[in-house]
Tab-separated table of C-alpha atoms in Angstrom:
chain	number	residue	atom	x	y	z
A	14	MET	CA	74.020	139.005	115.375
A	15	GLY	CA	70.227	139.201	115.041
A	16	ARG	CA	70.387	137.478	111.645
A	17	VAL	CA	72.445	134.644	113.111
A	18	TRP	CA	69.920	133.967	115.867
A	19	TRP	CA	67.079	134.150	113.342
A	20	LEU	CA	68.839	131.424	111.380
A	21	VAL	CA	69.254	129.354	114.525
A	22	LEU	CA	65.541	129.651	115.278
A	23	LEU	CA	64.726	128.701	111.693
A	24	LEU	CA	67.034	125.745	112.009
A	25	TRP	CA	65.166	124.103	114.878
A	26	HIS	CA	61.749	124.615	113.280
A	27	GLY	CA	62.575	123.978	109.614
A	28	SER	CA	60.971	120.610	108.945
A	29	ALA	CA	58.790	118.036	110.611
A	30	GLY	CA	59.971	115.194	108.345
A	31	ALA	CA	62.520	112.500	109.037
A	32	TRP	CA	65.964	113.268	107.627
A	33	MET	CA	68.290	110.389	106.794
A	34	SER	CA	72.059	110.658	106.988
A	35	PRO	CA	74.077	108.512	104.577
A	36	TYR	CA	76.577	107.844	107.363
A	37	VAL	CA	76.396	105.159	110.039
A	38	LEU	CA	79.100	104.093	112.469
A	39	ARG	CA	81.182	101.242	111.072
A	40	ALA	CA	82.758	100.251	114.410
A	41	PRO	CA	81.980	100.339	118.150
A	42	LEU	CA	82.377	103.745	119.761
A	43	GLN	CA	85.859	104.192	121.213
A	44	PRO	CA	86.332	106.065	124.522
A	45	ASP	CA	87.383	109.697	124.417
A	46	HIS	CA	90.190	110.292	126.919
A	47	GLY	CA	89.936	114.062	126.558
A	48	LYS	CA	93.274	114.724	124.896
A	49	ALA	CA	93.467	118.321	123.695
A	50	CYS	CA	92.735	118.894	120.017
A	51	VAL	CA	95.238	120.556	117.728
A	52	ALA	CA	94.730	124.322	117.851
A	53	THR	CA	92.183	125.580	115.342
A	54	PRO	CA	93.832	127.580	112.536
A	55	ALA	CA	93.041	131.255	112.089
A	56	VAL	CA	89.551	131.861	110.762
A	57	GLN	CA	89.481	132.626	107.025
A	58	ARG	CA	86.671	135.119	106.517
A	59	ASP	CA	87.493	136.239	102.983
A	60	VAL	CA	87.483	133.963	99.946
A	61	ILE	CA	89.498	135.621	97.202
A	62	GLY	CA	90.150	133.225	94.354
A	63	VAL	CA	92.182	133.679	91.179
A	64	SER	CA	90.439	133.161	87.832
A	65	PHE	CA	92.680	131.104	85.566
A	66	TYR	CA	90.986	130.613	82.190
A	67	THR	CA	92.293	132.937	79.492
A	68	ASP	CA	89.994	132.314	76.510
A	69	ALA	CA	86.310	132.838	75.756
A	70	GLN	CA	85.594	129.084	75.786
A	71	HIS	CA	87.169	128.708	79.228
A	72	SER	CA	89.302	125.906	77.843
A	73	GLU	CA	92.800	127.392	78.187
A	74	ALA	CA	94.091	127.581	81.757
A	75	ASP	CA	97.186	129.599	82.643
A	76	PRO	CA	99.349	127.295	84.819
A	77	ALA	CA	100.647	130.207	86.873
A	78	LEU	CA	97.118	131.392	87.621
A	79	VAL	CA	96.001	127.844	88.461
A	80	ALA	CA	98.867	127.619	90.954
A	81	ALA	CA	97.964	131.013	92.409
A	82	ASN	CA	94.355	129.935	92.904
A	83	LYS	CA	95.438	126.725	94.627
A	84	ALA	CA	97.735	128.716	96.895
A	85	ALA	CA	94.911	131.111	97.777
A	86	ALA	CA	92.642	128.188	98.688
A	87	LYS	CA	95.271	126.227	100.617
A	88	PRO	CA	94.334	127.499	104.115
A	89	LEU	CA	90.711	126.500	103.485
A	90	ASP	CA	91.702	123.123	102.108
A	91	ASP	CA	94.120	122.350	104.936
A	92	TYR	CA	91.377	123.147	107.435
A	93	LEU	CA	88.724	121.139	105.604
A	94	ARG	CA	90.910	118.083	105.112
A	95	GLN	CA	91.770	117.974	108.807
A	96	VAL	CA	88.108	118.274	109.825
A	97	GLN	CA	87.181	115.535	107.357
A	98	SER	CA	90.020	113.345	108.590
A	99	TRP	CA	88.567	113.480	112.099
A	100	SER	CA	84.969	113.058	110.976
A	101	ASN	CA	85.905	110.130	108.728
A	102	ARG	CA	87.733	108.468	111.618
A	103	TYR	CA	84.624	108.798	113.741
A	104	VAL	CA	82.445	107.033	111.163
A	105	ARG	CA	85.035	104.421	110.208
A	106	LEU	CA	86.547	103.642	113.624
A	107	GLY	CA	84.132	105.062	116.202
A	108	ASP	CA	86.767	107.617	117.223
A	109	ALA	CA	84.873	109.815	119.698
A	110	ALA	CA	87.878	112.114	120.135
A	111	GLY	CA	87.917	112.693	116.386
A	112	ALA	CA	84.270	113.734	116.490
A	113	ARG	CA	84.980	116.120	119.365
A	114	CYS	CA	87.907	117.762	117.567
A	115	ALA	CA	85.990	118.069	114.302
A	116	GLY	CA	83.145	119.691	116.210
A	117	GLN	CA	85.526	122.080	117.964
A	118	TRP	CA	87.126	123.242	114.736
A	119	LEU	CA	83.742	123.669	113.055
A	120	GLN	CA	82.406	125.627	116.026
A	121	ASP	CA	85.469	127.889	116.097
A	122	TRP	CA	85.068	128.807	112.440
A	123	ALA	CA	81.321	129.199	112.894
A	124	GLN	CA	81.905	131.692	115.703
A	125	GLY	CA	84.405	133.547	113.513
A	126	GLN	CA	81.949	133.719	110.579
A	127	ALA	CA	84.414	131.991	108.278
A	128	LEU	CA	83.944	132.345	104.504
A	129	LEU	CA	81.375	135.113	105.023
A	130	GLY	CA	83.623	138.121	104.450
A	131	LYS	CA	84.781	139.499	101.108
A	132	VAL	CA	84.239	137.045	98.259
A	133	ASN	CA	85.164	137.641	94.608
A	134	PRO	CA	83.687	135.728	91.619
A	135	GLN	CA	86.239	132.894	91.707
A	136	GLY	CA	85.920	132.883	95.472
A	137	GLU	CA	82.190	132.245	95.119
A	138	TYR	CA	82.973	129.066	93.202
A	139	GLU	CA	85.534	127.961	95.774
A	140	ARG	CA	83.191	128.669	98.700
A	141	LYS	CA	80.367	126.707	97.097
A	142	TRP	CA	82.474	123.547	96.737
A	143	ARG	CA	83.885	123.767	100.248
A	144	THR	CA	80.502	124.405	101.816
A	145	ALA	CA	79.458	120.919	100.702
A	146	GLY	CA	82.602	119.412	102.208
A	147	LEU	CA	81.987	121.205	105.496
A	148	ALA	CA	78.330	120.190	105.669
A	149	LEU	CA	79.123	116.513	105.062
A	150	ALA	CA	81.927	116.522	107.628
A	151	TYR	CA	79.479	117.987	110.128
A	152	LEU	CA	76.783	115.473	109.201
A	153	GLN	CA	79.202	112.652	110.006
A	154	VAL	CA	79.841	113.816	113.570
A	155	LYS	CA	76.526	115.534	114.292
A	156	PRO	CA	75.169	112.716	116.529
A	157	ARG	CA	78.111	113.145	118.929
A	158	LEU	CA	77.956	116.911	119.375
A	159	PRO	CA	76.078	118.763	122.139
A	160	LEU	CA	73.026	120.824	121.240
A	161	ALA	CA	74.607	124.249	121.772
A	162	GLN	CA	77.521	123.359	119.520
A	163	ARG	CA	75.221	121.989	116.836
A	164	GLN	CA	73.183	125.191	116.894
A	165	GLN	CA	76.251	127.346	116.311
A	166	ILE	CA	77.600	125.173	113.511
A	167	GLU	CA	74.254	124.805	111.786
A	168	GLY	CA	73.537	128.532	111.972
A	169	TRP	CA	76.837	129.116	110.164
A	170	LEU	CA	76.177	126.434	107.545
A	171	LEU	CA	72.790	127.994	106.876
A	172	GLN	CA	74.430	131.345	106.234
A	173	LEU	CA	76.845	129.721	103.792
A	174	ALA	CA	74.036	127.901	101.988
A	175	THR	CA	71.995	131.096	101.790
A	176	ALA	CA	74.964	132.902	100.238
A	177	VAL	CA	75.306	130.144	97.632
A	178	GLN	CA	71.578	130.158	96.937
A	179	GLN	CA	71.446	133.932	96.468
A	180	ARG	CA	74.327	133.810	93.983
A	181	TYR	CA	72.454	131.381	91.695
A	182	ALA	CA	68.846	132.437	92.236
A	183	ALA	CA	68.663	135.100	89.505
A	184	ARG	CA	69.391	132.706	86.617
A	185	LYS	CA	70.711	135.484	84.392
A	186	ARG	CA	74.365	134.475	83.907
A	187	GLU	CA	75.885	131.553	82.032
A	188	SER	CA	77.058	130.003	85.287
A	189	ASP	CA	73.469	130.072	86.569
A	190	PHE	CA	72.686	127.262	84.104
A	191	ASN	CA	75.886	125.258	83.591
A	192	ASN	CA	77.789	122.905	85.899
A	193	HIS	CA	78.169	125.640	88.504
A	194	ALA	CA	74.402	125.695	89.009
A	195	TYR	CA	74.379	121.950	89.701
A	196	TRP	CA	77.282	122.250	92.113
A	197	ALA	CA	75.337	125.011	93.861
A	198	GLY	CA	72.465	122.554	94.194
A	199	TRP	CA	74.785	119.950	95.691
A	200	SER	CA	76.222	122.475	98.137
A	201	VAL	CA	72.790	123.610	99.304
A	202	MET	CA	71.402	120.068	99.463
A	203	THR	CA	74.183	118.918	101.804
A	204	VAL	CA	73.444	121.822	104.136
A	205	ALA	CA	69.705	121.185	103.848
A	206	VAL	CA	70.109	117.597	105.030
A	207	ALA	CA	72.664	118.486	107.707
A	208	THR	CA	70.391	121.210	109.106
A	209	GLU	CA	67.043	119.588	108.252
A	210	GLN	CA	65.730	122.447	106.124
A	211	GLN	CA	62.991	121.498	103.670
A	212	ALA	CA	62.973	124.800	101.756
A	213	LEU	CA	66.690	124.535	101.016
A	214	PHE	CA	66.280	120.897	100.032
A	215	ASP	CA	63.484	121.775	97.606
A	216	TRP	CA	65.608	124.518	96.048
A	217	ALA	CA	68.473	122.064	95.578
A	218	CYS	CA	66.148	119.578	93.877
A	219	ASP	CA	65.120	122.345	91.494
A	220	GLN	CA	68.785	122.888	90.618
A	221	TYR	CA	68.985	119.196	89.754
A	222	ARG	CA	65.920	119.574	87.542
A	223	LEU	CA	67.548	122.564	85.868
A	224	GLY	CA	70.335	120.215	84.825
A	225	LEU	CA	67.863	117.708	83.406
A	226	ALA	CA	66.173	120.516	81.462
A	227	GLU	CA	69.521	121.445	79.894
A	228	LEU	CA	70.271	117.834	78.966
A	229	GLN	CA	69.709	116.933	75.301
A	230	ASP	CA	68.329	113.643	74.002
A	231	ASP	CA	71.826	112.600	72.904
A	232	GLY	CA	73.072	112.952	76.481
A	233	THR	CA	74.971	116.188	75.969
A	234	LEU	CA	74.887	119.523	77.756
A	235	PRO	CA	75.231	122.390	75.235
A	236	ARG	CA	76.918	124.740	77.695
A	237	GLU	CA	79.553	122.123	78.487
A	238	MET	CA	79.921	121.143	74.810
A	239	ALA	CA	80.917	124.757	74.172
A	240	ARG	CA	84.069	124.240	76.276
A	241	GLY	CA	86.098	123.094	73.260
A	242	LYS	CA	88.848	120.637	74.175
A	243	LYS	CA	87.460	120.390	77.707
A	244	ALA	CA	83.929	119.395	76.653
A	245	LEU	CA	84.314	115.823	77.910
A	246	ALA	CA	85.956	116.942	81.148
A	247	TYR	CA	83.129	119.368	81.832
A	248	HIS	CA	80.416	116.886	80.948
A	249	GLN	CA	81.845	114.673	83.663
A	250	PHE	CA	82.238	117.628	86.022
A	251	ALA	CA	78.571	118.526	85.475
A	252	LEU	CA	77.493	114.917	85.956
A	253	LEU	CA	79.173	114.640	89.353
A	254	PRO	CA	76.843	116.865	91.417
A	255	LEU	CA	73.784	115.518	89.612
A	256	VAL	CA	74.553	111.928	90.607
A	257	TRP	CA	75.416	112.944	94.162
A	258	MET	CA	72.214	114.982	94.499
A	259	ALA	CA	70.138	112.092	93.183
A	260	GLU	CA	71.690	109.762	95.738
A	261	LEU	CA	71.378	112.100	98.724
A	262	ALA	CA	67.785	112.901	97.760
A	263	SER	CA	66.999	109.190	97.564
A	264	ARG	CA	68.005	108.942	101.223
A	265	GLN	CA	65.228	111.456	101.921
A	266	GLY	CA	62.627	109.498	99.957
A	267	VAL	CA	62.820	111.655	96.816
A	268	ASN	CA	63.632	109.673	93.666
A	269	LEU	CA	65.426	112.113	91.390
A	270	TYR	CA	67.012	109.217	89.517
A	271	GLU	CA	63.696	108.397	87.854
A	272	GLU	CA	62.641	111.907	86.913
A	273	ARG	CA	61.924	112.682	83.255
A	274	GLU	CA	62.121	109.019	82.280
A	275	ARG	CA	65.493	108.487	83.953
A	276	ARG	CA	66.990	111.289	81.896
A	277	LEU	CA	70.148	111.398	84.001
A	278	SER	CA	71.100	107.982	82.605
A	279	ARG	CA	71.510	109.611	79.173
A	280	LEU	CA	74.293	111.809	80.519
A	281	VAL	CA	75.862	108.842	82.303
A	282	SER	CA	75.916	106.843	79.061
A	283	ARG	CA	77.319	109.737	77.061
A	284	VAL	CA	80.151	110.292	79.525
A	285	LEU	CA	81.008	106.590	79.804
A	286	ASP	CA	80.995	106.099	76.034
A	287	SER	CA	83.116	109.211	75.541
A	288	LEU	CA	85.639	108.174	78.165
A	289	ALA	CA	86.075	104.918	76.258
A	290	ASP	CA	86.217	106.673	72.871
A	291	PRO	CA	86.255	110.497	72.801
A	292	GLY	CA	85.972	110.667	69.011
A	293	TRP	CA	82.275	111.535	68.865
A	294	MET	CA	82.638	114.185	71.569
A	295	ALA	CA	85.635	115.677	69.747
A	296	GLN	CA	83.634	115.891	66.527
A	297	GLN	CA	80.711	117.603	68.246
A	298	ALA	CA	82.946	120.016	70.173
A	299	GLY	CA	85.074	120.784	67.128
A	300	ARG	CA	88.343	119.992	68.905
A	301	PRO	CA	90.238	116.886	70.079
A	302	GLN	CA	89.485	116.201	73.722
A	303	GLU	CA	92.001	116.467	76.529
A	304	PRO	CA	92.617	113.277	78.519
A	305	VAL	CA	90.275	113.085	81.510
A	306	SER	CA	91.327	111.745	84.890
A	307	VAL	CA	89.118	109.070	86.417
A	308	LYS	CA	90.474	109.193	89.954
A	309	GLY	CA	89.377	110.739	93.230
A	310	LEU	CA	86.398	113.020	92.740
A	311	ASN	CA	85.974	111.957	89.113
A	312	ALA	CA	85.612	108.320	90.167
A	313	SER	CA	83.208	109.073	93.000
A	314	TRP	CA	80.115	109.358	90.806
A	315	MET	CA	81.036	106.048	89.165
A	316	TRP	CA	81.180	104.264	92.493
A	317	LEU	CA	77.787	105.680	93.472
A	318	TRP	CA	76.194	104.840	90.140
A	319	GLN	CA	77.500	101.279	90.238
A	320	GLN	CA	75.843	100.752	93.614
A	321	HIS	CA	72.583	102.189	92.304
A	322	ASP	CA	72.471	100.839	88.741
A	323	PRO	CA	75.312	98.397	87.916
A	324	ASP	CA	76.846	98.987	84.496
A	325	ALA	CA	79.508	96.766	82.916
A	326	ARG	CA	81.201	99.845	81.427
A	327	LEU	CA	82.136	100.981	84.934
A	328	GLN	CA	84.181	97.880	85.711
A	329	ARG	CA	87.096	99.278	83.730
A	330	TRP	CA	87.382	102.227	86.084
A	331	LEU	CA	86.379	100.652	89.390
A	332	LYS	CA	88.160	97.298	89.252
A	333	GLY	CA	90.359	96.824	92.315
A	334	LEU	CA	89.153	100.025	93.991
A	335	THR	CA	89.884	99.902	97.735
A	336	SER	CA	89.900	103.585	98.676
A	337	LEU	CA	88.407	106.754	97.260
A	338	GLN	CA	88.912	110.258	98.626
A	339	ALA	CA	87.273	113.528	97.554
A	340	TRP	CA	86.793	116.465	99.911
A	341	GLN	CA	83.934	117.883	97.822
A	342	VAL	CA	81.815	114.865	98.800
A	343	GLY	CA	82.835	114.347	102.418
A	344	GLY	CA	86.316	112.844	102.268
A	345	ASP	CA	86.212	109.042	102.326
A	346	VAL	CA	83.626	108.216	99.663
A	347	LEU	CA	83.413	104.554	100.672
A	348	LEU	CA	81.885	105.551	104.020
A	349	TRP	CA	78.723	106.581	102.195
A	350	GLN	CA	75.812	104.218	102.749
A	351	VAL	CA	73.996	103.962	99.429
A	352	ALA	CA	70.200	103.962	99.638
A	353	GLU	CA	68.507	100.642	98.865
């Protein structure tokens, strides 16, 4: 308990700067008539995932193991999607009751120390991704929640971010340098902004810079190129958190987009060109590339990039887009207010 209160104290004295949320209400605030929220599901303390790749390149996934991992994560995902549904409704419609229920569910899991029990290696990956979704859901409703509730939720988010940070701080394993490291940065950056913690934010920016350091002049990432038939898929998966970090950092007055002579744009161009014609990527990876989905999460970076730096190549994927959902980046992507 002492550690929790130390985190709470740190929380309220973490930064003197102004922190900017990417979310603003899109409609007048609607009255909350006090209807009871749906009961909070049982707290999930342990995160035990199921590893599903069966080869050294991590390119062959066992369908049965993939299904088992999804089943193991389902209670977390059901919880997160409901919280995001309420928080999204608050931003989109001014639904005060939605904000209250999202806050209640977050507080209940904070009090139960959710996701802070036993965690295996695959579980560490799953926790990292869901921490970002939780932090963004909280950030959406934060202005409506009372101080005591915010303190409890933010103390919990800080513990989750610290757990993610500690996992990737050593930089000794392969996953300390590949896409997982960038997703760790995204996870920690969302918590940093939600809890206004400069030290966490700085660490997340360094994870972004780690990605730029890995990036070659031809726009490739060697550790993702080594994924064989999934090289293109994992280049896009690595690009996702880098674009999202650059955008969230820009809201805080830090221009990661421009660092190292706009090096991120090299990866963007490589992914876009390879989506249009995967031949070059297949030649470099030594294997034909699997088809890559450009929906949901995989389209979210494209929407952000098009707002920031319009590119005609993106029109193919974004034409007619009216909705875009991805729990890893807060649910309804189109609620995000892109920095000018």
